[in-house]
């Protein structure tokens, strides 16, 4: 509901029923300039054609609507919005997402594993709660694409831009976890965690995943691991980012979960096996909810004025009424 900064202007709306009563009682009559040729005893002028009669009624309605908009605009309506402004830091969470070609396997609700991961993160990351979210992409190499930030637009932009194969065709879990741990180690957030989403075992990179997990644990960083994908023959479609060549076929999907479970155990978190979209959402929900922390905030009020918009609508109504009466109906006054 809008709030009027000058509500006294709304009393001008009383002019509409007042003018109606004055006309009905004959005290005030519409101005007329008769050209009397003889004593006329007939009816006053009225439009006979239905289309012209409708145009006349419409022009009167537009004029009334324009007057209403003008009065409402003079009342200066504003919409007041309340938003939370956090005065303390929340949890810093870094998503480490596997972008190797196997993540294009389509076995999660008809989507590729990478697409499902992106969608689940979109649904689970709140619009604004004071927590910082960051992103590390990994394949044969690992790269921090966005450090922990409260800027959701920047985070989601980088998340949506993840492309399979741009960092190679291996899975360097140790490199991805180490990159995330180093960037979280210096964070002053009260809680810090890494959420690793992958569909395979470590097969690239110079850092062993267990070593990276211990580095994270030593710096107070919790690790949650989501092993995504079903076992068996899975359809896959992959576009090589270098050559542009399209590869289609079936992937023989299987991996040993013991290495991923060890990472989660060393990191003080939990391992989740993910085979459906529901499993993915539930696992992310558990991980993010466990790492929530108490934050202080205050409510900030912002005012959004509607004056210009309503005034413009009123001017358009007046202009439309004038065009109908002068150009279409041919009235002089």
Coordinates of N, CA, C and O in Angstrom, one line a residue, residues 10-140:
X10 N -5.7 15.0 -1.3 CA -6.8 14.1 -1.7 C -8.2 14.7 -1.5 O -9.1 14.1 -2.1
X11 N -8.3 15.7 -0.7 CA -9.6 16.4 -0.5 C -10.1 16.9 -1.8 O -11.3 17.2 -2.0
X12 N -9.2 17.2 -2.8 CA -9.7 17.7 -4.1 C -10.6 16.7 -4.8 O -11.3 17.0 -5.7
X13 N -10.5 15.4 -4.4 CA -11.3 14.4 -5.0 C -12.8 14.7 -4.8 O -13.7 14.2 -5.5
X14 N -13.1 15.4 -3.7 CA -14.5 15.7 -3.4 C -15.1 16.6 -4.5 O -16.3 16.8 -4.5
X15 N -14.3 17.2 -5.3 CA -14.8 18.1 -6.4 C -15.6 17.3 -7.4 O -16.6 17.8 -8.0
X16 N -15.3 16.0 -7.6 CA -16.0 15.2 -8.5 C -17.5 14.9 -8.1 O -18.4 15.3 -8.9
X17 N -17.7 14.4 -6.9 CA -19.2 14.2 -6.5 C -19.8 15.6 -6.3 O -21.0 15.7 -6.6
X18 N -19.1 16.6 -5.9 CA -19.7 18.0 -5.8 C -20.1 18.5 -7.1 O -21.3 19.1 -7.2
X19 N -19.3 18.4 -8.1 CA -19.7 18.9 -9.4 C -20.9 18.1 -10.0 O -21.8 18.7 -10.6
X20 N -20.9 16.8 -9.7 CA -22.1 16.0 -10.1 C -23.4 16.5 -9.5 O -24.4 16.6 -10.2
X21 N -23.3 16.7 -8.2 CA -24.5 17.2 -7.5 C -25.0 18.5 -8.0 O -26.2 18.8 -8.2
X22 N -24.0 19.4 -8.2 CA -24.4 20.8 -8.7 C -25.0 20.7 -10.1 O -26.0 21.5 -10.4
X23 N -24.6 19.8 -10.9 CA -25.2 19.6 -12.2 C -26.6 19.0 -12.2 O -27.5 19.4 -12.9
X24 N -26.7 18.0 -11.3 CA -28.0 17.3 -11.1 C -29.0 18.3 -10.6 O -30.2 18.2 -11.0
X25 N -28.6 19.2 -9.7 CA -29.6 20.1 -9.1 C -29.8 21.4 -10.0 O -30.6 22.2 -9.7
X26 N -29.0 21.5 -11.1 CA -29.2 22.7 -12.0 C -28.5 23.9 -11.5 O -28.5 24.9 -12.2
X27 N -27.8 23.8 -10.4 CA -27.0 25.0 -10.0 C -25.9 25.4 -10.9 O -25.6 26.5 -11.2
X28 N -25.2 24.3 -11.4 CA -24.1 24.5 -12.4 C -24.4 23.8 -13.6 O -24.8 22.6 -13.6
X29 N -24.4 24.5 -14.7 CA -24.7 23.9 -16.0 C -23.5 23.9 -16.9 O -22.7 24.8 -16.8
X30 N -23.4 22.9 -17.8 CA -22.3 22.9 -18.7 C -22.3 24.1 -19.6 O -23.4 24.4 -20.1
X31 N -21.2 24.8 -19.8 CA -21.2 26.0 -20.6 C -21.7 25.7 -22.0 O -21.4 24.7 -22.6
X32 N -22.6 26.6 -22.5 CA -23.2 26.4 -23.9 C -23.3 27.8 -24.5 O -23.5 28.8 -23.9
X33 N -23.2 27.8 -25.8 CA -23.3 29.1 -26.6 C -24.3 28.8 -27.7 O -23.9 28.5 -28.9
X34 N -25.6 28.9 -27.4 CA -26.6 28.6 -28.4 C -26.7 29.7 -29.5 O -26.5 30.9 -29.3
X35 N -27.0 29.3 -30.7 CA -27.2 30.1 -31.8 C -28.7 30.0 -32.1 O -29.2 29.1 -32.8
X36 N -29.5 30.9 -31.6 CA -31.0 30.9 -31.6 C -31.5 31.4 -32.9 O -31.3 32.6 -33.2
X37 N -32.1 30.6 -33.7 CA -32.7 31.0 -34.9 C -34.2 31.2 -34.8 O -34.8 32.0 -35.5
X38 N -34.8 30.5 -33.8 CA -36.2 30.7 -33.6 C -36.5 30.0 -32.2 O -35.6 29.5 -31.6
X39 N -37.6 30.1 -31.8 CA -38.0 29.5 -30.5 C -37.9 28.0 -30.6 O -38.8 27.3 -31.2
X40 N -36.9 27.4 -30.0 CA -36.7 25.9 -30.1 C -37.2 25.2 -28.9 O -36.9 25.5 -27.8
X41 N -38.1 24.3 -29.2 CA -38.7 23.5 -28.1 C -38.3 22.1 -28.0 O -38.9 21.3 -27.3
X42 N -37.3 21.7 -28.9 CA -36.9 20.3 -28.9 C -35.9 20.0 -27.9 O -35.6 20.8 -27.0
X43 N -35.4 18.7 -27.9 CA -34.4 18.2 -27.0 C -33.0 18.8 -27.2 O -32.7 19.3 -28.4
X44 N -32.2 18.8 -26.2 CA -30.8 19.3 -26.4 C -30.1 18.3 -27.2 O -30.5 17.2 -27.4
X45 N -28.9 18.7 -27.6 CA -28.1 17.9 -28.5 C -27.6 16.6 -27.8 O -27.2 16.6 -26.7
X46 N -27.7 15.5 -28.6 CA -27.1 14.2 -28.1 C -26.7 13.4 -29.3 O -27.3 13.6 -30.4
X47 N -25.6 12.6 -29.2 CA -25.1 11.8 -30.3 C -26.0 10.7 -30.5 O -26.5 10.0 -29.6
X48 N -26.3 10.5 -31.8 CA -27.2 9.4 -32.2 C -26.5 8.1 -32.6 O -27.0 7.0 -32.3
X49 N -25.3 8.2 -33.2 CA -24.6 7.0 -33.6 C -24.0 6.4 -32.4 O -23.3 7.1 -31.6
X50 N -24.1 5.1 -32.2 CA -23.5 4.4 -31.1 C -22.0 4.6 -30.9 O -21.5 4.8 -29.8
X51 N -21.3 4.6 -32.0 CA -19.9 4.7 -32.0 C -19.5 6.1 -31.4 O -18.6 6.3 -30.6
X52 N -20.2 7.2 -31.9 CA -19.9 8.5 -31.5 C -20.3 8.7 -30.0 O -19.7 9.4 -29.2
X53 N -21.4 8.1 -29.6 CA -21.9 8.1 -28.2 C -20.9 7.5 -27.3 O -20.5 8.0 -26.2
X54 N -20.3 6.4 -27.7 CA -19.3 5.7 -26.9 C -18.0 6.5 -26.8 O -17.4 6.6 -25.8
X55 N -17.6 7.2 -27.9 CA -16.5 8.1 -27.9 C -16.7 9.2 -26.9 O -15.7 9.6 -26.2
X56 N -17.9 9.8 -26.9 CA -18.2 10.9 -26.0 C -18.1 10.4 -24.5 O -17.5 11.1 -23.7
X57 N -18.7 9.3 -24.2 CA -18.6 8.7 -22.9 C -17.1 8.4 -22.5 O -16.7 8.7 -21.4
X58 N -16.4 7.8 -23.5 CA -15.0 7.5 -23.2 C -14.2 8.8 -22.9 O -13.3 8.7 -22.0
X59 N -14.4 9.8 -23.7 CA -13.6 11.0 -23.5 C -13.9 11.6 -22.1 O -13.0 12.1 -21.4
X60 N -15.2 11.5 -21.6 CA -15.5 12.0 -20.3 C -14.8 11.2 -19.2 O -14.3 11.7 -18.2
X61 N -14.8 9.8 -19.5 CA -14.1 9.0 -18.5 C -12.6 9.2 -18.5 O -12.0 9.2 -17.4
X62 N -12.0 9.5 -19.6 CA -10.6 9.8 -19.7 C -10.3 11.1 -18.9 O -9.3 11.2 -18.2
X63 N -11.1 12.1 -19.1 CA -10.9 13.3 -18.4 C -11.0 13.2 -16.9 O -10.2 13.7 -16.2
X64 N -12.0 12.4 -16.5 CA -12.1 12.1 -15.0 C -10.9 11.3 -14.5 O -10.4 11.6 -13.4
X65 N -10.5 10.3 -15.3 CA -9.3 9.6 -14.9 C -8.1 10.5 -14.8 O -7.2 10.3 -13.9
X66 N -7.9 11.4 -15.8 CA -6.8 12.3 -15.7 C -6.8 13.2 -14.5 O -5.8 13.5 -13.9
X67 N -8.0 13.6 -14.1 CA -8.2 14.5 -12.9 C -7.8 13.7 -11.7 O -7.1 14.2 -10.8
X68 N -8.3 12.4 -11.6 CA -7.9 11.5 -10.5 C -6.4 11.4 -10.4 O -5.9 11.4 -9.3
X69 N -5.8 11.1 -11.5 CA -4.3 10.9 -11.5 C -3.6 12.2 -11.0 O -2.6 12.1 -10.3
X70 N -4.1 13.3 -11.5 CA -3.5 14.6 -11.0 C -3.6 14.8 -9.5 O -2.6 15.2 -8.9
X71 N -4.8 14.5 -9.0 CA -5.0 14.7 -7.5 C -4.1 13.7 -6.8 O -3.4 14.1 -5.8
X72 N -4.1 12.5 -7.2 CA -3.2 11.4 -6.5 C -1.8 11.8 -6.6 O -1.0 11.7 -5.6
X73 N -1.3 12.3 -7.7 CA 0.1 12.8 -7.9 C 0.4 13.9 -6.9 O 1.5 14.0 -6.3
X74 N -0.5 14.8 -6.8 CA -0.3 15.9 -5.8 C -0.2 15.4 -4.4 O 0.4 16.1 -3.5
X75 N -0.8 14.3 -4.1 CA -0.7 13.7 -2.8 C 0.7 13.1 -2.6 O 1.0 12.7 -1.4
X76 N 1.5 13.0 -3.6 CA 2.8 12.5 -3.5 C 2.9 11.1 -2.9 O 3.5 10.9 -1.8
X77 N 2.4 10.0 -3.6 CA 2.4 8.7 -3.1 C 3.8 8.1 -3.2 O 4.5 8.2 -4.2
X78 N 4.2 7.3 -2.2 CA 5.4 6.6 -2.1 C 5.2 5.2 -1.6 O 4.3 5.0 -0.8
X79 N 6.0 4.3 -2.1 CA 6.0 2.9 -1.5 C 7.2 2.8 -0.6 O 8.3 3.1 -1.0
X80 N 7.0 2.4 0.6 CA 8.1 2.2 1.6 C 8.5 0.7 1.6 O 7.7 -0.1 1.9
X81 N 9.8 0.5 1.4 CA 10.3 -0.9 1.4 C 11.2 -1.0 2.6 O 12.0 -0.1 2.9
X82 N 11.1 -2.2 3.3 CA 12.0 -2.5 4.4 C 13.0 -3.5 3.9 O 12.7 -4.5 3.3
X83 N 14.3 -3.3 4.2 CA 15.3 -4.3 3.9 C 16.3 -4.4 5.1 O 16.5 -3.4 5.8
X84 N 16.9 -5.6 5.2 CA 17.8 -5.8 6.3 C 19.2 -5.3 5.9 O 19.7 -5.6 4.8
X85 N 19.9 -4.6 6.8 CA 21.2 -4.2 6.6 C 22.1 -4.9 7.7 O 21.9 -4.6 8.9
X86 N 22.9 -5.8 7.3 CA 23.7 -6.6 8.2 C 24.9 -5.9 8.7 O 25.6 -5.3 7.9
X87 N 25.1 -5.9 10.0 CA 26.2 -5.2 10.6 C 27.3 -6.2 11.1 O 28.3 -5.7 11.7
X88 N 27.1 -7.4 10.9 CA 28.1 -8.4 11.2 C 28.2 -9.4 10.1 O 27.3 -9.6 9.3
X89 N 29.4 -10.1 9.9 CA 29.6 -11.0 8.8 C 28.9 -12.3 9.1 O 28.8 -12.8 10.2
X90 N 28.5 -12.9 8.0 CA 27.9 -14.2 8.0 C 29.0 -15.3 7.6 O 30.2 -15.0 7.7
X91 N 28.5 -16.4 7.3 CA 29.4 -17.5 6.9 C 30.0 -17.2 5.5 O 29.2 -16.8 4.6
X92 N 31.2 -17.5 5.2 CA 31.8 -17.5 3.9 C 31.8 -19.0 3.4 O 32.3 -19.9 4.0
X93 N 31.1 -19.1 2.2 CA 31.0 -20.4 1.6 C 31.6 -20.4 0.2 O 31.2 -19.6 -0.6
X94 N 32.5 -21.3 -0.1 CA 33.1 -21.4 -1.4 C 32.6 -22.7 -2.1 O 32.8 -23.8 -1.5
X95 N 31.9 -22.6 -3.2 CA 31.5 -23.8 -4.0 C 32.7 -24.1 -4.9 O 33.1 -23.3 -5.7
X96 N 33.1 -25.4 -4.8 CA 34.1 -25.9 -5.7 C 33.4 -26.8 -6.7 O 33.0 -27.9 -6.3
X97 N 33.3 -26.4 -7.9 CA 32.4 -27.2 -8.9 C 33.3 -27.8 -10.0 O 34.1 -27.1 -10.6
X98 N 33.1 -29.1 -10.2 CA 33.8 -29.8 -11.2 C 33.2 -29.4 -12.6 O 32.0 -29.4 -12.8
X99 N 34.1 -29.0 -13.5 CA 33.7 -28.6 -14.9 C 34.3 -29.5 -15.9 O 34.4 -29.2 -17.1
X100 N 34.7 -30.7 -15.5 CA 35.3 -31.7 -16.5 C 34.2 -32.1 -17.5 O 33.0 -32.0 -17.2
X101 N 34.6 -32.6 -18.7 CA 33.6 -33.0 -19.7 C 32.5 -34.0 -19.2 O 31.4 -34.0 -19.6
X102 N 32.9 -34.9 -18.2 CA 31.9 -35.9 -17.7 C 30.8 -35.2 -17.0 O 29.7 -35.9 -16.9
X103 N 30.9 -34.0 -16.6 CA 29.8 -33.3 -15.9 C 28.7 -32.9 -16.9 O 27.6 -32.4 -16.5
X104 N 28.9 -33.2 -18.2 CA 27.8 -33.0 -19.2 C 26.9 -34.2 -19.3 O 26.0 -34.2 -20.1
X105 N 27.2 -35.3 -18.6 CA 26.3 -36.4 -18.6 C 24.9 -36.1 -18.1 O 24.8 -35.4 -17.1
X106 N 23.9 -36.5 -18.9 CA 22.5 -36.0 -18.6 C 21.8 -37.1 -17.8 O 21.1 -38.0 -18.4
X107 N 22.0 -37.1 -16.5 CA 21.3 -38.1 -15.7 C 20.7 -37.6 -14.4 O 20.4 -38.3 -13.5
X108 N 20.5 -36.3 -14.4 CA 19.9 -35.6 -13.2 C 18.7 -34.9 -13.7 O 18.7 -33.7 -14.1
X109 N 17.5 -35.5 -13.6 CA 16.2 -34.9 -14.0 C 16.3 -34.4 -15.4 O 15.7 -33.3 -15.7
X110 N 16.9 -35.1 -16.3 CA 17.0 -34.7 -17.7 C 18.0 -33.6 -18.0 O 18.2 -33.2 -19.2
X111 N 18.7 -33.2 -17.0 CA 19.7 -32.1 -17.1 C 21.1 -32.7 -17.0 O 21.3 -33.8 -16.5
X112 N 22.1 -32.0 -17.5 CA 23.5 -32.4 -17.3 C 23.8 -32.2 -15.8 O 23.1 -31.4 -15.1
X113 N 24.8 -32.9 -15.3 CA 25.2 -32.8 -13.9 C 25.6 -31.3 -13.6 O 25.3 -30.8 -12.5
X114 N 26.3 -30.7 -14.5 CA 26.7 -29.3 -14.2 C 25.5 -28.3 -14.2 O 25.4 -27.5 -13.4
X115 N 24.5 -28.5 -15.1 CA 23.3 -27.7 -15.2 C 22.5 -27.9 -13.9 O 22.0 -26.9 -13.3
X116 N 22.4 -29.1 -13.4 CA 21.7 -29.4 -12.2 C 22.3 -28.8 -11.0 O 21.7 -28.2 -10.1
X117 N 23.7 -28.8 -11.0 CA 24.4 -28.2 -9.9 C 24.2 -26.7 -9.9 O 23.9 -26.1 -8.8
X118 N 24.2 -26.0 -11.0 CA 24.0 -24.6 -11.1 C 22.6 -24.3 -10.6 O 22.4 -23.3 -9.9
X119 N 21.6 -25.0 -11.1 CA 20.2 -24.8 -10.7 C 20.0 -24.9 -9.2 O 19.3 -24.1 -8.6
X120 N 20.6 -26.0 -8.6 CA 20.4 -26.2 -7.2 C 21.1 -25.1 -6.4 O 20.5 -24.6 -5.4
X121 N 22.2 -24.6 -6.8 CA 22.9 -23.5 -6.1 C 22.1 -22.2 -6.2 O 21.9 -21.5 -5.2
X122 N 21.5 -22.0 -7.3 CA 20.6 -20.8 -7.5 C 19.5 -20.9 -6.5 O 19.1 -19.8 -5.9
X123 N 18.9 -22.0 -6.3 CA 17.7 -22.2 -5.4 C 18.1 -22.1 -4.0 O 17.3 -21.6 -3.1
X124 N 19.3 -22.5 -3.6 CA 19.7 -22.6 -2.2 C 20.4 -21.3 -1.7 O 20.3 -21.1 -0.5
X125 N 21.0 -20.6 -2.6 CA 21.7 -19.4 -2.1 C 20.6 -18.3 -1.9 O 19.9 -17.9 -2.8
X126 N 20.5 -17.8 -0.7 CA 19.5 -16.8 -0.4 C 19.8 -15.4 -1.0 O 20.9 -15.1 -1.4
X127 N 18.8 -14.6 -1.3 CA 19.0 -13.3 -1.9 C 19.9 -12.4 -1.1 O 20.8 -11.8 -1.6
X128 N 19.6 -12.4 0.2 CA 20.5 -11.5 1.1 C 20.4 -11.9 2.5 O 19.3 -11.8 3.1
X129 N 21.4 -12.5 3.0 CA 21.4 -12.9 4.4 C 22.7 -12.6 5.1 O 23.0 -13.0 6.2
X130 N 23.6 -11.8 4.4 CA 24.9 -11.4 5.0 C 26.0 -12.4 4.8 O 27.1 -12.1 5.2
X131 N 25.7 -13.6 4.3 CA 26.7 -14.6 4.0 C 27.4 -14.2 2.7 O 26.9 -13.7 1.8
X132 N 28.7 -14.7 2.7 CA 29.5 -14.5 1.4 C 29.6 -15.8 0.7 O 29.9 -16.8 1.2
X133 N 29.4 -15.7 -0.7 CA 29.4 -16.9 -1.5 C 30.5 -16.7 -2.6 O 30.5 -15.6 -3.2
X134 N 31.3 -17.7 -2.8 CA 32.3 -17.6 -3.8 C 32.3 -18.9 -4.6 O 31.6 -19.9 -4.4
X135 N 33.2 -18.9 -5.7 CA 33.2 -20.0 -6.6 C 34.6 -20.4 -7.1 O 35.3 -19.5 -7.5
X136 N 34.9 -21.7 -7.1 CA 36.1 -22.2 -7.7 C 35.7 -23.2 -8.7 O 34.9 -24.1 -8.5
X137 N 36.2 -23.1 -10.0 CA 36.0 -24.1 -11.0 C 37.2 -25.0 -11.1 O 38.3 -24.5 -11.0
X138 N 36.9 -26.3 -11.3 CA 38.1 -27.2 -11.4 C 37.8 -28.2 -12.5 O 36.7 -28.5 -12.8
X139 N 38.9 -28.6 -13.1 CA 39.0 -29.8 -14.0 C 40.4 -30.3 -13.9 O 40.8 -30.7 -12.8
X140 N 41.2 -30.2 -15.0 CA 42.6 -30.5 -14.9 C 43.4 -29.5 -14.1 O 44.4 -29.7 -13.5

